[in-house]
Tab-separated table of C-alpha atoms in Angstrom:
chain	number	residue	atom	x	y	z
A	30	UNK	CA	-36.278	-33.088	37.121
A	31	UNK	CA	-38.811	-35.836	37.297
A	32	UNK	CA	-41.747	-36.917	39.966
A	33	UNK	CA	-39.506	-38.701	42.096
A	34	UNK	CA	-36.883	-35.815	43.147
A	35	UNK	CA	-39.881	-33.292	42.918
A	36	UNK	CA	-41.680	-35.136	45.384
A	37	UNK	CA	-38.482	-35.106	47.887
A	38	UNK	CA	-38.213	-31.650	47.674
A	39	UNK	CA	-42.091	-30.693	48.441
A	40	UNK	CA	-41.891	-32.688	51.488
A	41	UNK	CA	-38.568	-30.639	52.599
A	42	UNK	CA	-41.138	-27.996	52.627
A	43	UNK	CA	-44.509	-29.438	54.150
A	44	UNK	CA	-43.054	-28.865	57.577
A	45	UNK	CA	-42.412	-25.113	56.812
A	46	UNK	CA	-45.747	-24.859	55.179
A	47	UNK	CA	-47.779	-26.448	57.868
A	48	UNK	CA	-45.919	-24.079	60.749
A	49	UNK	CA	-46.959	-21.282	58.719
A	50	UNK	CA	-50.513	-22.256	59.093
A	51	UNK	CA	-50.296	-22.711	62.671
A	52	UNK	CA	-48.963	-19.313	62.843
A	53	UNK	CA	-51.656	-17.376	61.057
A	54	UNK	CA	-53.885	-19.392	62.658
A	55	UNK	CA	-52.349	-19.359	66.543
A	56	UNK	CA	-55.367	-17.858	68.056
A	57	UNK	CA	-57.897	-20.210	66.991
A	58	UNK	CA	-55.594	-23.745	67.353
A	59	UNK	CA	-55.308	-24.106	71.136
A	60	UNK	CA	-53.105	-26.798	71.297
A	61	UNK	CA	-49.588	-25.562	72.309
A	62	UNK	CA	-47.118	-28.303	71.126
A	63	UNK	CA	-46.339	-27.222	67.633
A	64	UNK	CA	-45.097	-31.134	67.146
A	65	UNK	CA	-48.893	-32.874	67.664
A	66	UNK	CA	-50.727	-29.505	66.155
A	67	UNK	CA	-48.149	-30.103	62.839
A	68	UNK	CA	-49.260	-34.017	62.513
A	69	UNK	CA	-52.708	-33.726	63.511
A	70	UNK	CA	-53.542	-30.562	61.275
A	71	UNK	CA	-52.222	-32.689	58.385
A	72	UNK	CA	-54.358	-35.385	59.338
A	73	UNK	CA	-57.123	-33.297	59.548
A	74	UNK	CA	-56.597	-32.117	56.215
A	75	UNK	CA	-56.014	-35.201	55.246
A	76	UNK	CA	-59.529	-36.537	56.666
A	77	UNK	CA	-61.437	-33.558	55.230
A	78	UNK	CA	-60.250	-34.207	51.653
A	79	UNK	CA	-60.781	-37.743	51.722
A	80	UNK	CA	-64.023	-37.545	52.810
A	81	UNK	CA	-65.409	-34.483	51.009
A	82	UNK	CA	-63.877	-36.362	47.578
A	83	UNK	CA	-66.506	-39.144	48.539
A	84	UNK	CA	-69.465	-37.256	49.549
A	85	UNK	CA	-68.494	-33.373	49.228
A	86	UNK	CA	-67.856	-30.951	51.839
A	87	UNK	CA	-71.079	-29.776	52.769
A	88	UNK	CA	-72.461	-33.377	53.588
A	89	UNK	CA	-69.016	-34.255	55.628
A	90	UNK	CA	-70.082	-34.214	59.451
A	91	UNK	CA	-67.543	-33.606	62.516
A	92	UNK	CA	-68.547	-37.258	63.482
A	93	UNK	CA	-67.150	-38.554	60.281
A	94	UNK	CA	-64.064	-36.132	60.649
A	95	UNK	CA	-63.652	-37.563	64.315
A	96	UNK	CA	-63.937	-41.122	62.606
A	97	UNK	CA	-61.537	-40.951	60.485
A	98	UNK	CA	-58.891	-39.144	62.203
A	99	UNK	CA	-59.083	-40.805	65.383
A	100	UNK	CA	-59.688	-37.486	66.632
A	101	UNK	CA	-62.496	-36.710	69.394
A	102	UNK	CA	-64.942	-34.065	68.693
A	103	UNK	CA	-63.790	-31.882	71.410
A	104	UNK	CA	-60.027	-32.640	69.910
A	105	UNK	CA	-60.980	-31.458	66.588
A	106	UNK	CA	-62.679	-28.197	68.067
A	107	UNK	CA	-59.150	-26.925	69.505
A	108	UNK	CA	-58.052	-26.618	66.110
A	109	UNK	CA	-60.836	-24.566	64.346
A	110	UNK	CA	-64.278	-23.059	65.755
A	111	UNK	CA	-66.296	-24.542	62.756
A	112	UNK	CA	-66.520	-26.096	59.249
A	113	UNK	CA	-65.864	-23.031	57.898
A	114	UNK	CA	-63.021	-21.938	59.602
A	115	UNK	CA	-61.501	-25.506	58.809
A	116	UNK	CA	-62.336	-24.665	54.866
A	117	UNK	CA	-60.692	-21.515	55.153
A	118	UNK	CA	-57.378	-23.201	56.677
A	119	UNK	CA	-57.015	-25.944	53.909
A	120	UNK	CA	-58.028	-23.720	51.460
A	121	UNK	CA	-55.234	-21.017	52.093
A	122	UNK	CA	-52.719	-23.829	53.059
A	123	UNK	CA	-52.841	-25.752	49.630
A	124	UNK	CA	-53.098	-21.756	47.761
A	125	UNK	CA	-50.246	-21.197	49.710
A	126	UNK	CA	-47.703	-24.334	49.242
A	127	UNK	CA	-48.865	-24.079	45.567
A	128	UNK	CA	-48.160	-20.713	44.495
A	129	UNK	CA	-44.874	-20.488	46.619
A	130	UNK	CA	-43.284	-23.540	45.030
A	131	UNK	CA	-44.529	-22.737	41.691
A	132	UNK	CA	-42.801	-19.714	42.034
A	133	UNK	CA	-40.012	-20.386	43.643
A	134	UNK	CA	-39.121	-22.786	41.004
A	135	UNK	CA	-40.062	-20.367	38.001
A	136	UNK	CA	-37.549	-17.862	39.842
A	137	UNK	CA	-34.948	-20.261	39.085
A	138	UNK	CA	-34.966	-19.669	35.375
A	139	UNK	CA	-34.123	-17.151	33.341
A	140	UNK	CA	-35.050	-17.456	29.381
A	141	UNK	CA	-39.078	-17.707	28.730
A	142	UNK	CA	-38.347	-21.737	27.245
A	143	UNK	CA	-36.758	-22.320	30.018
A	144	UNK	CA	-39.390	-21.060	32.727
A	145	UNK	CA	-42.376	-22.459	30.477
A	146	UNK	CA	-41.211	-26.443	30.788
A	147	UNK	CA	-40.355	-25.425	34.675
A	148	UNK	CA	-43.736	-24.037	35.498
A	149	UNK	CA	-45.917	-26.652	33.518
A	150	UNK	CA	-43.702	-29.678	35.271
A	151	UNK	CA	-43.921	-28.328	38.698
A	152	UNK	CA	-47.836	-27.684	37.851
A	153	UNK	CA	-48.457	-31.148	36.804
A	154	UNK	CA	-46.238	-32.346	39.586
A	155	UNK	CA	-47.932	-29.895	42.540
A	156	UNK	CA	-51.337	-31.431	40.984
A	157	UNK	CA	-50.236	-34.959	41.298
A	158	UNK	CA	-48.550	-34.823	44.907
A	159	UNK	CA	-51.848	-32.814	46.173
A	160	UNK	CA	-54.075	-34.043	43.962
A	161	UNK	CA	-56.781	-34.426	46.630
A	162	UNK	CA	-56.931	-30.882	47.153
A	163	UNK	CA	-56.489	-29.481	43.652
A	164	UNK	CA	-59.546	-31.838	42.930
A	165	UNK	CA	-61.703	-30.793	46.020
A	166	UNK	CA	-60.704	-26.880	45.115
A	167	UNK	CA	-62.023	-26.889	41.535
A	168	UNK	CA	-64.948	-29.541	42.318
A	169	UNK	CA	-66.171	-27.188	45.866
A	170	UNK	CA	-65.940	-23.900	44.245
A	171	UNK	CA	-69.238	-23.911	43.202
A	172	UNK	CA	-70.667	-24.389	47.044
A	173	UNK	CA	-68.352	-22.340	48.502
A	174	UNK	CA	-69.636	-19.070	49.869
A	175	UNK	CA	-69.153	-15.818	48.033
A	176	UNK	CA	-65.448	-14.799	49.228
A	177	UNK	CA	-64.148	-18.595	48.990
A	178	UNK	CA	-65.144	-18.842	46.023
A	179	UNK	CA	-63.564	-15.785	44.610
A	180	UNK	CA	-60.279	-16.889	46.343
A	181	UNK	CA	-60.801	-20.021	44.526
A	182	UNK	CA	-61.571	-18.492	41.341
A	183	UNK	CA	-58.772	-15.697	41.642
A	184	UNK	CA	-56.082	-18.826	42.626
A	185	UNK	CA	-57.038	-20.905	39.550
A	186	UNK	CA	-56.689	-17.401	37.164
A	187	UNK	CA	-53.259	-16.890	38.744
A	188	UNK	CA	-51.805	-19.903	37.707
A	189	UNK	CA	-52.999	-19.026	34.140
A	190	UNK	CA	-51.626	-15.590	33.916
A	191	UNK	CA	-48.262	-17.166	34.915
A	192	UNK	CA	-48.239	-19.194	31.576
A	193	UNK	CA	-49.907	-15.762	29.889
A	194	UNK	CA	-46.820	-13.838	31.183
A	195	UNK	CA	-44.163	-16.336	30.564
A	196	UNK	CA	-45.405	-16.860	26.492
A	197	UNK	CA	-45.784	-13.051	26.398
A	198	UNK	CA	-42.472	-13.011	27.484
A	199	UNK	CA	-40.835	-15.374	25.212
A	200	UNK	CA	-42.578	-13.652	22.290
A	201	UNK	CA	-40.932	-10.295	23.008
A	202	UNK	CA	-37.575	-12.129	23.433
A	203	UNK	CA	-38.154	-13.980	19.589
A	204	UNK	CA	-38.637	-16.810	21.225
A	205	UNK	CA	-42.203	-17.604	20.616
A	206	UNK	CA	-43.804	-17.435	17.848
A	207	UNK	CA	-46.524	-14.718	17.609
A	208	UNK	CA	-50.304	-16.122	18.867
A	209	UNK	CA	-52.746	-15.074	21.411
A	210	UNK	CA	-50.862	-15.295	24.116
A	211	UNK	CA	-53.812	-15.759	26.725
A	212	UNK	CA	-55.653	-18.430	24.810
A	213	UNK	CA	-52.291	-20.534	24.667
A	214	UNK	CA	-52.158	-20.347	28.296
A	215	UNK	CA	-56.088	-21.240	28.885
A	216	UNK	CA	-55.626	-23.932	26.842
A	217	UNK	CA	-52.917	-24.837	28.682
A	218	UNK	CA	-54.422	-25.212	31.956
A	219	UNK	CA	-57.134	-27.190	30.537
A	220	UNK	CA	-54.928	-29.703	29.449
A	221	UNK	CA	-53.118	-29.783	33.452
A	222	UNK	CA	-56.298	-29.970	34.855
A	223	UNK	CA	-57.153	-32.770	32.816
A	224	UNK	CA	-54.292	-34.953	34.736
A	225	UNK	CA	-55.623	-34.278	38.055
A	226	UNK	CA	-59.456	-34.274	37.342
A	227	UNK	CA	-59.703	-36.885	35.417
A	228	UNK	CA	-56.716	-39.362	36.566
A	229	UNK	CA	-58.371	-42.460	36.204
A	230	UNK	CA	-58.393	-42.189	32.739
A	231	UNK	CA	-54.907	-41.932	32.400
A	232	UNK	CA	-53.994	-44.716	34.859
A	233	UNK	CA	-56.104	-47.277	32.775
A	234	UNK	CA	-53.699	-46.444	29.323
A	235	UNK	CA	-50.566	-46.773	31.944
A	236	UNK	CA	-49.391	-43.011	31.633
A	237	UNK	CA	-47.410	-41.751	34.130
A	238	UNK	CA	-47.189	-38.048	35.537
A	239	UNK	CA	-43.376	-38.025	34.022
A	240	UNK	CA	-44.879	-39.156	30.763
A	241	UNK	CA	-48.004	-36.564	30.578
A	242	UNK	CA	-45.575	-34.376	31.318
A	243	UNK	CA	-43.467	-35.046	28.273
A	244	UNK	CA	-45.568	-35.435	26.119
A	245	UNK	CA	-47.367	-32.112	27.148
A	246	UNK	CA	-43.852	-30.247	27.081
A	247	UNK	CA	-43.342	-31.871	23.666
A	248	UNK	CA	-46.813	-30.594	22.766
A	249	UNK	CA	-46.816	-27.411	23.830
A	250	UNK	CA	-43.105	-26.850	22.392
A	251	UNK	CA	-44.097	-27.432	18.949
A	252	UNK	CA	-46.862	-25.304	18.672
A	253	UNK	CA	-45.347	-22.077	20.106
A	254	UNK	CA	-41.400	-22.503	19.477
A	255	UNK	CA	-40.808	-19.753	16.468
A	256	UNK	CA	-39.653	-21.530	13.892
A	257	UNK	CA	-35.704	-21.556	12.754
């Protein structure tokens, strides 16, 4: 699968994802149409990434929120109480959409090989469609308070011990050559990280997400493949 049909199928389940969030939260949105509170919580979200990616989340004021989503002040207050309600609700969305379609399309594969070039092009694929908030997660998480920021930390540790369990996996099976299984999979994430921290980079030498994520497959392939 490449970028293109990935993409497609993440926006198949936006809607679903978004709902969910109005249900857990349903008590502090007060807006009734689920239509409007569905667009306008993604342009909130929207708004709050954009902005903190500028200037960082603590500095972000409602006025600039208002500004740039068209949104009154009162209007913005009948979704969430305060700034940190509103950082709890993106927070837990994007944790949320993540992990289920990471898993979800890990679940579809059987043999470690198989699972191991699923997860790390859905990861690098995840990171590029929501690269805002992957960025504003791993940038924030030092200002966040003490609970968000274990949330954060625990959410960036659970991707990792995916790749830990899939190698240890595929070394069991014979599949995988014998290594430190967790160090292969931190070094791992460093290198996906890379591609959504550090994009610029990559779009000055022309390299697309489909191509990082060959190479990266190719990469990763050679060093933990068990020889014939």
């Amino acid at each position: 699968m490449k970028y293109r049909d990935f993409k497609r199928l993440l926006e198949m389940s936006r809607q679903d994802l978004y709902r969910e969030t109005i249900a857990e939260n349903r008590k502090t949105i007060r807006v009734k149409k689920q239509e409007t509170v569905v667009k306008n919580l993604e342009k909130i979200f929207d708004a709050t990434l954009k902005i903190s990616n500028k200037k960082g989340f603590q500095a972000m004021s409602m006025r600039d929120l208002s500004r740039e989503t068209g949104l009154s002040m009162g209007a913005l207050y009948s979704y969430f109480s305060s700034k940190e309600e509103l950082l709890e609700m993106l927070q837990r969305h994007g944790r949320t959409a993540s992990r289920r379609i990471l898993e979800q399309r890990i679940a579809l594969k059987g043999e470690a090989a198989a699972r191991l070039r699923t997860a790390l092009r859905t990861h690098l694929y995840l990171s590029e469609a929501m690269q805002p908030w992957f960025y504003f997660s791993y940038m924030e998480a030092k200002n966040l308070t003490g609970a968000e920021r274990q949330r954060a930390v625990d959410s960036e540790l659970y991707s990792e011990k995916i790749f830990a369990e899939i190698l240890r996996q595929g070394q069991e099976d014979g599949i995988f050559r014998p290594t430190d299984y967790r160090l292969v999979a931190s070094v791992i994430k460093a290198m996906l990280q890379d591609w959504y921290l550090k994009r610029a980079k990559y779009a000055k030498r022309n390299v697309s997400v489909d191509g990082y994520a060959d190479f990266l497959l190719e990469w990763v392939e050679s060093f933990v493949l068990s020889a014939p």
